[in-house]
Coordinates of C-alpha atoms and ligand atoms in Angstrom, one line a residue:
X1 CA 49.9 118.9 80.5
X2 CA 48.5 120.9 83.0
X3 CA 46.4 124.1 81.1
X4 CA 46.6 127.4 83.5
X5 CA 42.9 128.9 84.0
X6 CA 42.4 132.9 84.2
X7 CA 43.0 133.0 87.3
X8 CA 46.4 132.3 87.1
X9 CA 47.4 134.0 83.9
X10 CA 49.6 137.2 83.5
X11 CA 50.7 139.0 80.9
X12 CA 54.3 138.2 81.8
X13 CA 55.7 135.0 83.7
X14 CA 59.4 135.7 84.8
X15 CA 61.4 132.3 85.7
X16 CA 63.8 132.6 88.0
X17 CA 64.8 134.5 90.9
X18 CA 68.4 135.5 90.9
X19 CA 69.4 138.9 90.5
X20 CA 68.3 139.4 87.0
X21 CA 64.9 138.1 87.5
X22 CA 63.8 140.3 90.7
X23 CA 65.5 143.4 89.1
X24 CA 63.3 142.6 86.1
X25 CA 60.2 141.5 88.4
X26 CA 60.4 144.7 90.3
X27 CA 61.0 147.4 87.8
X28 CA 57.9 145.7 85.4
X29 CA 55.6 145.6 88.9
X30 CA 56.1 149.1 89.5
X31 CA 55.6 149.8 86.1
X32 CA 51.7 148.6 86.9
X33 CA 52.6 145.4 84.8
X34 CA 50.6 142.3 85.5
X35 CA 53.7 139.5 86.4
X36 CA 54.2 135.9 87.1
X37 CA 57.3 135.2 89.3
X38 CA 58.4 132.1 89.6
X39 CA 61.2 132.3 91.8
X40 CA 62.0 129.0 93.9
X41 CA 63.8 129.3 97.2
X42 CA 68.1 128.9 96.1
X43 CA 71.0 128.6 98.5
X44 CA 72.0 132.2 99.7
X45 CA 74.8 133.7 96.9
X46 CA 78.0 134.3 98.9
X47 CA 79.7 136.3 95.8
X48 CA 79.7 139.9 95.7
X49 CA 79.4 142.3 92.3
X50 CA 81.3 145.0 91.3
X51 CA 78.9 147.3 89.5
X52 CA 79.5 150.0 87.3
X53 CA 77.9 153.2 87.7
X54 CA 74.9 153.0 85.2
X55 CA 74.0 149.7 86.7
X56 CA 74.4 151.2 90.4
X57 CA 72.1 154.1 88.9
X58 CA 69.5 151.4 87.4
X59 CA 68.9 149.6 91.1
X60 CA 69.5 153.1 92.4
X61 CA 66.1 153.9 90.2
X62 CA 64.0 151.1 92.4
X63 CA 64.2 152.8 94.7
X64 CA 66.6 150.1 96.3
X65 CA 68.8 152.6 98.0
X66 CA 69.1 156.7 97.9
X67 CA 73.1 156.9 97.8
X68 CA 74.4 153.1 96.3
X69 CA 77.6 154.1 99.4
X70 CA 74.5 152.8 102.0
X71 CA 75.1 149.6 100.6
X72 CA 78.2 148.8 99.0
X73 CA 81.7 149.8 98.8
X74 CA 82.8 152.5 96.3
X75 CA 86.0 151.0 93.9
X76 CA 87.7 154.3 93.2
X77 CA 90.9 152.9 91.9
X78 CA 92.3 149.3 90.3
X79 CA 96.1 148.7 90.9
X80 CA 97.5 145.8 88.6
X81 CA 100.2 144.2 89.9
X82 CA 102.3 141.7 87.5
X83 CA 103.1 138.9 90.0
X84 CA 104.2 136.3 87.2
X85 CA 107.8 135.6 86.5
X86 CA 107.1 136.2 82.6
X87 CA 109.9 137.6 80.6
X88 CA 108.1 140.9 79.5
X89 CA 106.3 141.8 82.5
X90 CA 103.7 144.7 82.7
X91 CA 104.5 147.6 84.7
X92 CA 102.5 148.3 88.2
X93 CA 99.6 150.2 87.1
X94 CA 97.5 152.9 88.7
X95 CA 94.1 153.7 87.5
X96 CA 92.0 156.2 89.0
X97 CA 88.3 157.0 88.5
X98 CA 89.0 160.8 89.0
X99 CA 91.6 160.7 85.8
X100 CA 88.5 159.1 84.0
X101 CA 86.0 162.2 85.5
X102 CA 84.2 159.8 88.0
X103 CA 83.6 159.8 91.3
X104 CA 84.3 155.9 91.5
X105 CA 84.7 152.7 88.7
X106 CA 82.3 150.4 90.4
X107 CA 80.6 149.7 93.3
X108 CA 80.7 146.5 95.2
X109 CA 77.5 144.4 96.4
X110 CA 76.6 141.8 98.2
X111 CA 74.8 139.5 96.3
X112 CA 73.0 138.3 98.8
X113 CA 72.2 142.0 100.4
X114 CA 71.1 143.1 97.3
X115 CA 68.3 140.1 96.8
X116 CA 67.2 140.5 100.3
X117 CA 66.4 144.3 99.2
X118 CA 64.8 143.8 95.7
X119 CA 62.8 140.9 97.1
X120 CA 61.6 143.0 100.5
X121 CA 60.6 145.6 97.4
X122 CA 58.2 142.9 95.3
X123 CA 56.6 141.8 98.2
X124 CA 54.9 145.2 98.7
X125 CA 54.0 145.1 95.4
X126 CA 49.9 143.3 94.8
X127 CA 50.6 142.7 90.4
X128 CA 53.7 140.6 90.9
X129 CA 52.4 136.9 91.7
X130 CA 55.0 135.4 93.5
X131 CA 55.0 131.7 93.3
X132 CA 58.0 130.3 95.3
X133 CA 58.2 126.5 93.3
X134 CA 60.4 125.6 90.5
X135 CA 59.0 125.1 86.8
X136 CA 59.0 122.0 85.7
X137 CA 57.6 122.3 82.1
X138 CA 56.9 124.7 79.1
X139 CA 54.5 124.6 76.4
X140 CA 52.7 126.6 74.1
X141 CA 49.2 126.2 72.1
X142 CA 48.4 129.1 70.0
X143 CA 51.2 131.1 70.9
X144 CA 50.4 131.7 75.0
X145 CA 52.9 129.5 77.1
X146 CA 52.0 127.7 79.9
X147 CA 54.7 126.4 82.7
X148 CA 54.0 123.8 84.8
X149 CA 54.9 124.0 88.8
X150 CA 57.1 121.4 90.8
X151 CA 53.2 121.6 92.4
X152 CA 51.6 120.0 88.8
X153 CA 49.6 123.9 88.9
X154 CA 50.7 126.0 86.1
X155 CA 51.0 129.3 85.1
X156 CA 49.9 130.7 81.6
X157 CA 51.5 134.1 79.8
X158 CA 51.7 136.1 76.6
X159 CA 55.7 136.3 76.9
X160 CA 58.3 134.0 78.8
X161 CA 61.2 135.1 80.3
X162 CA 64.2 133.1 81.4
X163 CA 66.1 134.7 83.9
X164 CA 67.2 131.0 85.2
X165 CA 70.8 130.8 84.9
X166 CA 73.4 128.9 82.8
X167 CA 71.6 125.8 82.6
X168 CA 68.3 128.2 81.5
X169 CA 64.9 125.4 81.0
X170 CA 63.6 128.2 79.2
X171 CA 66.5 128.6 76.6
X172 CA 66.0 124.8 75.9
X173 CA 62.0 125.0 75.7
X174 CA 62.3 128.6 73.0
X175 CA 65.1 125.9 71.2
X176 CA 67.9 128.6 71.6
X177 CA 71.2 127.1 71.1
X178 CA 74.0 128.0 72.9
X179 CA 77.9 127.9 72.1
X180 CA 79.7 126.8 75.5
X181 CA 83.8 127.0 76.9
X182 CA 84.8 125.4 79.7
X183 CA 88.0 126.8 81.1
X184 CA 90.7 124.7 82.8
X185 CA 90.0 127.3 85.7
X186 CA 87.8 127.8 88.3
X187 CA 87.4 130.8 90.8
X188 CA 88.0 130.5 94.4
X189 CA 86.1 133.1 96.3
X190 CA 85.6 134.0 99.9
X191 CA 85.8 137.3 102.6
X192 CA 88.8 138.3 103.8
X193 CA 90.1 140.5 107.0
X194 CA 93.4 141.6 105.8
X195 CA 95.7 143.4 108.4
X196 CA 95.9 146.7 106.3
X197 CA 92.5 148.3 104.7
X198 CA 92.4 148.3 101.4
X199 CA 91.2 151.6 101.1
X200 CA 88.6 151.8 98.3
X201 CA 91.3 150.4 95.6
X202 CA 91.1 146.5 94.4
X203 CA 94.4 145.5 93.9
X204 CA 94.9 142.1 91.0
X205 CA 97.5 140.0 91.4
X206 CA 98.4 138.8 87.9
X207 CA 99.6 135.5 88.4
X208 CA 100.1 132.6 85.1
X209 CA 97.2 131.1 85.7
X210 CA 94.6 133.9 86.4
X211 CA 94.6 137.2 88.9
X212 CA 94.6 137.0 92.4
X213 CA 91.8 140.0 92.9
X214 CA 91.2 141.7 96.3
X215 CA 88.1 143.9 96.4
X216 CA 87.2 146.2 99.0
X217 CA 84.6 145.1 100.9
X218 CA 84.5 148.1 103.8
X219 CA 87.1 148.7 106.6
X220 CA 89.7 145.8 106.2
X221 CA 87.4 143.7 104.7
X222 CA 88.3 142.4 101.2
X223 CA 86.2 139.9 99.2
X224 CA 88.6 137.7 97.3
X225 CA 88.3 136.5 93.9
X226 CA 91.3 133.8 93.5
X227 CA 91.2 132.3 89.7
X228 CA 93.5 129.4 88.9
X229 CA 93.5 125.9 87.7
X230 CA 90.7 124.2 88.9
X231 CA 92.7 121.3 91.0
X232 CA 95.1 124.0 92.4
X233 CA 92.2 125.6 94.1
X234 CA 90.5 122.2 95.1
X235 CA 93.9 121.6 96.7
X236 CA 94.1 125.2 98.7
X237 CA 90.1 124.8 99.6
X238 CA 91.2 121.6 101.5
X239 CA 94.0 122.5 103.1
X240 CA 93.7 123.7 107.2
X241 CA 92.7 127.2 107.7
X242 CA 96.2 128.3 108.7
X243 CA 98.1 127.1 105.6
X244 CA 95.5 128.7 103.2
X245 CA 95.8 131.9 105.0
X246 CA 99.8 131.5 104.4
X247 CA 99.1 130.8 100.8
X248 CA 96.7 134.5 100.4
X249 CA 99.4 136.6 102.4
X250 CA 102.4 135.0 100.1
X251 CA 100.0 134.9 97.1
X252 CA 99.1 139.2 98.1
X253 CA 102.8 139.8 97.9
X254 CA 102.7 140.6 102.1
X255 CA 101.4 143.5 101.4
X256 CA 98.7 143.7 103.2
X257 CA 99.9 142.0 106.9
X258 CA 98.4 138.9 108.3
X259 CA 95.2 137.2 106.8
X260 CA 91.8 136.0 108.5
X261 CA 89.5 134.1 106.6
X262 CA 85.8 135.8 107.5
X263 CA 83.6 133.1 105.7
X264 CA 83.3 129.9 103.8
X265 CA 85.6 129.3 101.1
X266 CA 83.3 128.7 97.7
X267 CA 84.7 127.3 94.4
X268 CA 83.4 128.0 91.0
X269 CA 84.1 126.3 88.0
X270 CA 84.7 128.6 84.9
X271 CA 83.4 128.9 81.7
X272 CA 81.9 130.7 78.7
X273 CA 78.3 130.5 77.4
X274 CA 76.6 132.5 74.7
X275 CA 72.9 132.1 73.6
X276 CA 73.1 132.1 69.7
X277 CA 70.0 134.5 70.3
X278 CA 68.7 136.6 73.2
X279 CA 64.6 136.1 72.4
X280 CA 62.6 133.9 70.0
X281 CA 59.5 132.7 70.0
X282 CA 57.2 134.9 72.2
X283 CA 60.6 134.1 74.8
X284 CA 63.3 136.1 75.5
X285 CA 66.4 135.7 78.0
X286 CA 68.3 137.8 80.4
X287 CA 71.4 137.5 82.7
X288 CA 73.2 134.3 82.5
X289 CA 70.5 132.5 80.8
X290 CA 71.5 134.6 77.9
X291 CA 75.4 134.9 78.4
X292 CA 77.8 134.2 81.2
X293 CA 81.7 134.9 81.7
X294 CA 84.5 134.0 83.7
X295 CA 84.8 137.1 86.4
X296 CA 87.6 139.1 84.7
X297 CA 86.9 142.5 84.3
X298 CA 83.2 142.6 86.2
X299 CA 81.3 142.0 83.7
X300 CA 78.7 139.7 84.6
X301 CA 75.7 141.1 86.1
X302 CA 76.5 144.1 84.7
X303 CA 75.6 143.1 81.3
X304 CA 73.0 140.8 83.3
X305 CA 71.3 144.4 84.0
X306 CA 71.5 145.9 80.9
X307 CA 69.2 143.0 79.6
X308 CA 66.9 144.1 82.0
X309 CA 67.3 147.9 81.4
X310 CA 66.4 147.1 77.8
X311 CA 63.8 144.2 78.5
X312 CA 61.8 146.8 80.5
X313 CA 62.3 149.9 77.9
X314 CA 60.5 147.3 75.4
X315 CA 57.8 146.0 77.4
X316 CA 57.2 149.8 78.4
X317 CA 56.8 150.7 75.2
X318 CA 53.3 148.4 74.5
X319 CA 50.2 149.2 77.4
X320 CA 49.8 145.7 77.2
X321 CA 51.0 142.2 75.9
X322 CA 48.1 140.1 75.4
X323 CA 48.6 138.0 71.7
X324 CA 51.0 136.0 70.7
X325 CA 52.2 138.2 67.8
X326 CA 53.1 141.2 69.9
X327 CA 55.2 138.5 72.5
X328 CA 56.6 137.1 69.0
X329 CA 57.4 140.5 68.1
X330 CA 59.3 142.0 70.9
X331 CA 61.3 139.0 71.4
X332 CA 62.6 139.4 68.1
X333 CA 62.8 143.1 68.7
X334 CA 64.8 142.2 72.2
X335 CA 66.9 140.2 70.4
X336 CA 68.2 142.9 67.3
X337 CA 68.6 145.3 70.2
X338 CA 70.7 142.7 72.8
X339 CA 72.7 141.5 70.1
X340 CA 75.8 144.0 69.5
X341 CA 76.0 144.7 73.2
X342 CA 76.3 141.0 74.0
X343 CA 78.4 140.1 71.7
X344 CA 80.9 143.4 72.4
X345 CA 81.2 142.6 76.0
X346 CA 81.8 138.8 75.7
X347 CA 84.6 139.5 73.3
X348 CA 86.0 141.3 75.4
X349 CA 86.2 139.8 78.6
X350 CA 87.6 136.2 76.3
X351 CA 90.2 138.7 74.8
X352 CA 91.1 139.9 78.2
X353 CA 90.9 136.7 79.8
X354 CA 93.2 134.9 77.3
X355 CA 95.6 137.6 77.5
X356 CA 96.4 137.3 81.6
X357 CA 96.6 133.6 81.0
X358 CA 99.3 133.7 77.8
X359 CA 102.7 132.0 77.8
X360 CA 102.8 133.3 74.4
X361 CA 105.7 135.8 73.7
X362 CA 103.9 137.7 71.3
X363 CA 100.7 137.7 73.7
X364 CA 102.6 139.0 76.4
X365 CA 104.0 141.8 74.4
X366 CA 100.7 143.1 73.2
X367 CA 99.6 142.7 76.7
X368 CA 102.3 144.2 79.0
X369 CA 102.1 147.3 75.6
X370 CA 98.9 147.3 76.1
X371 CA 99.2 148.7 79.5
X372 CA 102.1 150.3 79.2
X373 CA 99.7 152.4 76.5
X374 CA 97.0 152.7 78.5
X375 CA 99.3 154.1 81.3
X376 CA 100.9 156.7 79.1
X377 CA 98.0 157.3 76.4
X378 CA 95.0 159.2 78.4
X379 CA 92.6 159.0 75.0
X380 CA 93.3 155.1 74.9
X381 CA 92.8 154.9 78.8
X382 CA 89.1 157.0 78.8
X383 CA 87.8 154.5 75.7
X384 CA 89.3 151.0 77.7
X385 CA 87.1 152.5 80.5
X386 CA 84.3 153.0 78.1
X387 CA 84.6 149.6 76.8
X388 CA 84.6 148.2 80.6
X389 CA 81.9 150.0 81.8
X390 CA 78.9 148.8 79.3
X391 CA 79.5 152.4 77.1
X392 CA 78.3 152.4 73.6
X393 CA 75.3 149.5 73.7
Ligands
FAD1 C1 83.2 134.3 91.4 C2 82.3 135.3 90.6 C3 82.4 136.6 90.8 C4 81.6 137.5 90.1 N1 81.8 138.9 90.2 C5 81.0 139.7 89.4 C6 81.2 141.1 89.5 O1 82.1 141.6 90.2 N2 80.5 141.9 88.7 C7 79.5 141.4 87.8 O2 78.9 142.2 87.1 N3 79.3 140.1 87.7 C8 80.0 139.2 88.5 N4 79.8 137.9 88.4 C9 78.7 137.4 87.6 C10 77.4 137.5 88.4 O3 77.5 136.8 89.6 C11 76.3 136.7 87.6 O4 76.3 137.3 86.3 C12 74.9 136.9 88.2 O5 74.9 136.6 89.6 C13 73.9 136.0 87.4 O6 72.6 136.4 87.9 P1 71.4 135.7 87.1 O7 70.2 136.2 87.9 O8 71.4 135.9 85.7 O9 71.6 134.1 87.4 P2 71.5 133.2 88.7 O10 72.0 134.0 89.9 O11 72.2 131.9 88.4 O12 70.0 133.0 89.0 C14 69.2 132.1 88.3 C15 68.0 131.7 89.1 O13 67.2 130.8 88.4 C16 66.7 129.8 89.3 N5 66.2 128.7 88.5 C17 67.0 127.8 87.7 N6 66.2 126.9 87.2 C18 64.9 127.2 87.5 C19 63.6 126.6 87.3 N7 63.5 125.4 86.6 N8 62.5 127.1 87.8 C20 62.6 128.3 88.6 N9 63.8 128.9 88.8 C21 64.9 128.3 88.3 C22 67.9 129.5 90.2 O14 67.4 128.9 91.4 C23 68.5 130.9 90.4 O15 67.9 131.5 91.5 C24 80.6 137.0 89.1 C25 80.5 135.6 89.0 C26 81.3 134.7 89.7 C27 81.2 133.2 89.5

């Protein structure tokens, strides 16, 4: 095992550089905290994020952007459209962030845009080590980890973090178990040049197997978020460029004219993943190493952030995390306070998510109710927006 030296020891080694981990690297650097990032270079992320307006206000905070518009495309109104040939259908619904007292639900981000900014931000920033290799191994001797480098060098700190995705090392090294779903569907996703703008409205086709989701991406661009089984969308990935685009404008209802496809087509299997805890150990997790979802409602990353909002609050709150009990403390601390929010938003983005895809009579009743209630019952409508948008952790 390879023991890390004082010279490279922090307080605070970070593994993983998605989205989660640089939000997390940057707000603790410019909170003056001494951090080891271990962030390995990863294929560019084509997807896009709809973020609600706390989180937008969060990145808005790191000084990432002064108005979140320079950057992304404001979502001021959803429109559901029933597209399935169900018995009890749900009525074309409206809803608009003005009727909830907002100036928009979400905004939408490039991934990749948004990396390039929090990573341009770190660099400036002397306390935040960045070492650009993967981690290979984890250990701990008297409660200080270490984590050894693709390199065989190694990096020792008080508290671990795992911002390293769904298949999180780090959860496996703290021994978190995790209870997993794989769905019969995947995502297709990809950009979109449609022949009418979108405006700043997403429209979802509900279809029996999963939405078809157009979100606005600015001017007639629309980034496209196609779930369905998993072979039907290995068949349409294949298929010539002409024939998909057929399948998106018949599959969009020909509302919105002819299609052109404006990037690579990506697939994404689907699943569900809960960490049976958040932090242990002297380790805690955030973003998908924690929980991850299909992409029904936009939840993701926004609960990805909240980790982070919280993670930071609780590191804040101590000058300095040095010994092993305080990094055993605040994980277990992290993990009371991750725990409801978690566990709220995961329920229900399943609930949703098995709702669009029900064959099931009663299902469909409580479903196409359900929005037949939310479209007539304004007090119902403001608390489904509540629940959506991360309210009440
Ligand atoms: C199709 C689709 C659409 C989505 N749309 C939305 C949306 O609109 N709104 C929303 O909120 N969410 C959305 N999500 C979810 C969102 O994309 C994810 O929650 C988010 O990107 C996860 O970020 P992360 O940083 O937690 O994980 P990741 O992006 O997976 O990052 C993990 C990082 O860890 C690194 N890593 C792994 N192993 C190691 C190791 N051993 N050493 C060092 N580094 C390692 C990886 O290289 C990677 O860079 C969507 C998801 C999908 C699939």
């Amino acid at each position: 095992m390879a023991r890390s030296t004082k010279a490279n020891r922090a307080e605070i080694a970070i593994v993983g550089g998605g989205l989660a981990g640089a939000s997390l690297a940057l707000a603790l650097g410019q909170a003056g905290r001494d951090v080891a990032f271990i962030a390995p270079p990863a294929p560019r992320d084509q997807r896009t994020s709809a973020l609600m307006l706390p989180t937008a206000r969060f990145l808005q905070s790191l000084g990432l952007f002064e108005d979140a518009r320079e950057i992304a495309t404001p979502l001021e109104r959803i429109r559901l459209i029933d597209a399935t040939k169900r018995l009890i259908r749900a009525p074309e619904t409206l809803f608009d962030a003005r009727s909830a007292g907002l100036e928009a639900f979400s905004y939408n981000f490039g991934n990749a845009d948004l990396l390039e900014r929090l990573n341009g931000a770190i660099a400036k920033l002397s306390n935040i080590k960045v070492v650009a290799e993967k981690a290979v191994g984890f250990s701990q001797v008297d409660g200080d980890w270490t984590v050894t480098l693709s390199s065989g060098e190694s990096v020792g700190a008080a508290l671990l973090v795992g911002a390293d995705g769904k298949k999180s090392p780090v959860r496996q090294a703290l021994g978190i178990t995790v209870r997993n779903h794989d769905f019969a569907q995947s995502a297709l996703v990809c950009d979109l040049e449609l022949g009418r703008d979108l405006g700043p409205e997403s429209v979802e086709f509900h279809y029996p197997n999963g939405p078809f989701t157009l979100v606005p991406a600015g001017g007639s661009t629309a980034n496209l978020v196609w779930v369905d089984k998993a072979d039907a969308l290995r068949h349409a990935a294949a298929l010539p460029e002409a024939e998909l685009m057929a399948e998106m404008k018949r599959k969009s209802l020909n509302l919105y004219g002819d299609i052109a496809l404006r990037s690579r087509v990506f697939v994404f299997p689907l699943s569900t993943l809960s960490a049976n805890t958040a932090g242990r150990n002297g380790g805690v997790l955030v973003g998908e190493a924690a929980h991850a979802f299909p992409p029904i409602g936009a939840q993701g990353l926004n609960l990805g952030l909240r980790d982070v909002e919280d993670l930071v609050e609780a590191i804040k709150a101590s000058p300095r995390i040095d010994t092993a009990d305080q990094a055993m403390a605040l994980s277990e601390a992290f993990a009371r306070k991750r725990a409801g929010d978690i566990d709220r938003t995961t329920r229900f983005v399943d609930t949703l998510f098995r709702s669009l895809l029900s064959d099931l009579l009663p299902q469909q009743m409580v479903r196409a109710g359900g929005i037949w209630a939310l479209k007539l019952i304004p007090p119902l409508r403001k608390k489904a927006f509540e629940v959506g948008m991360g309210a009440g952790r």
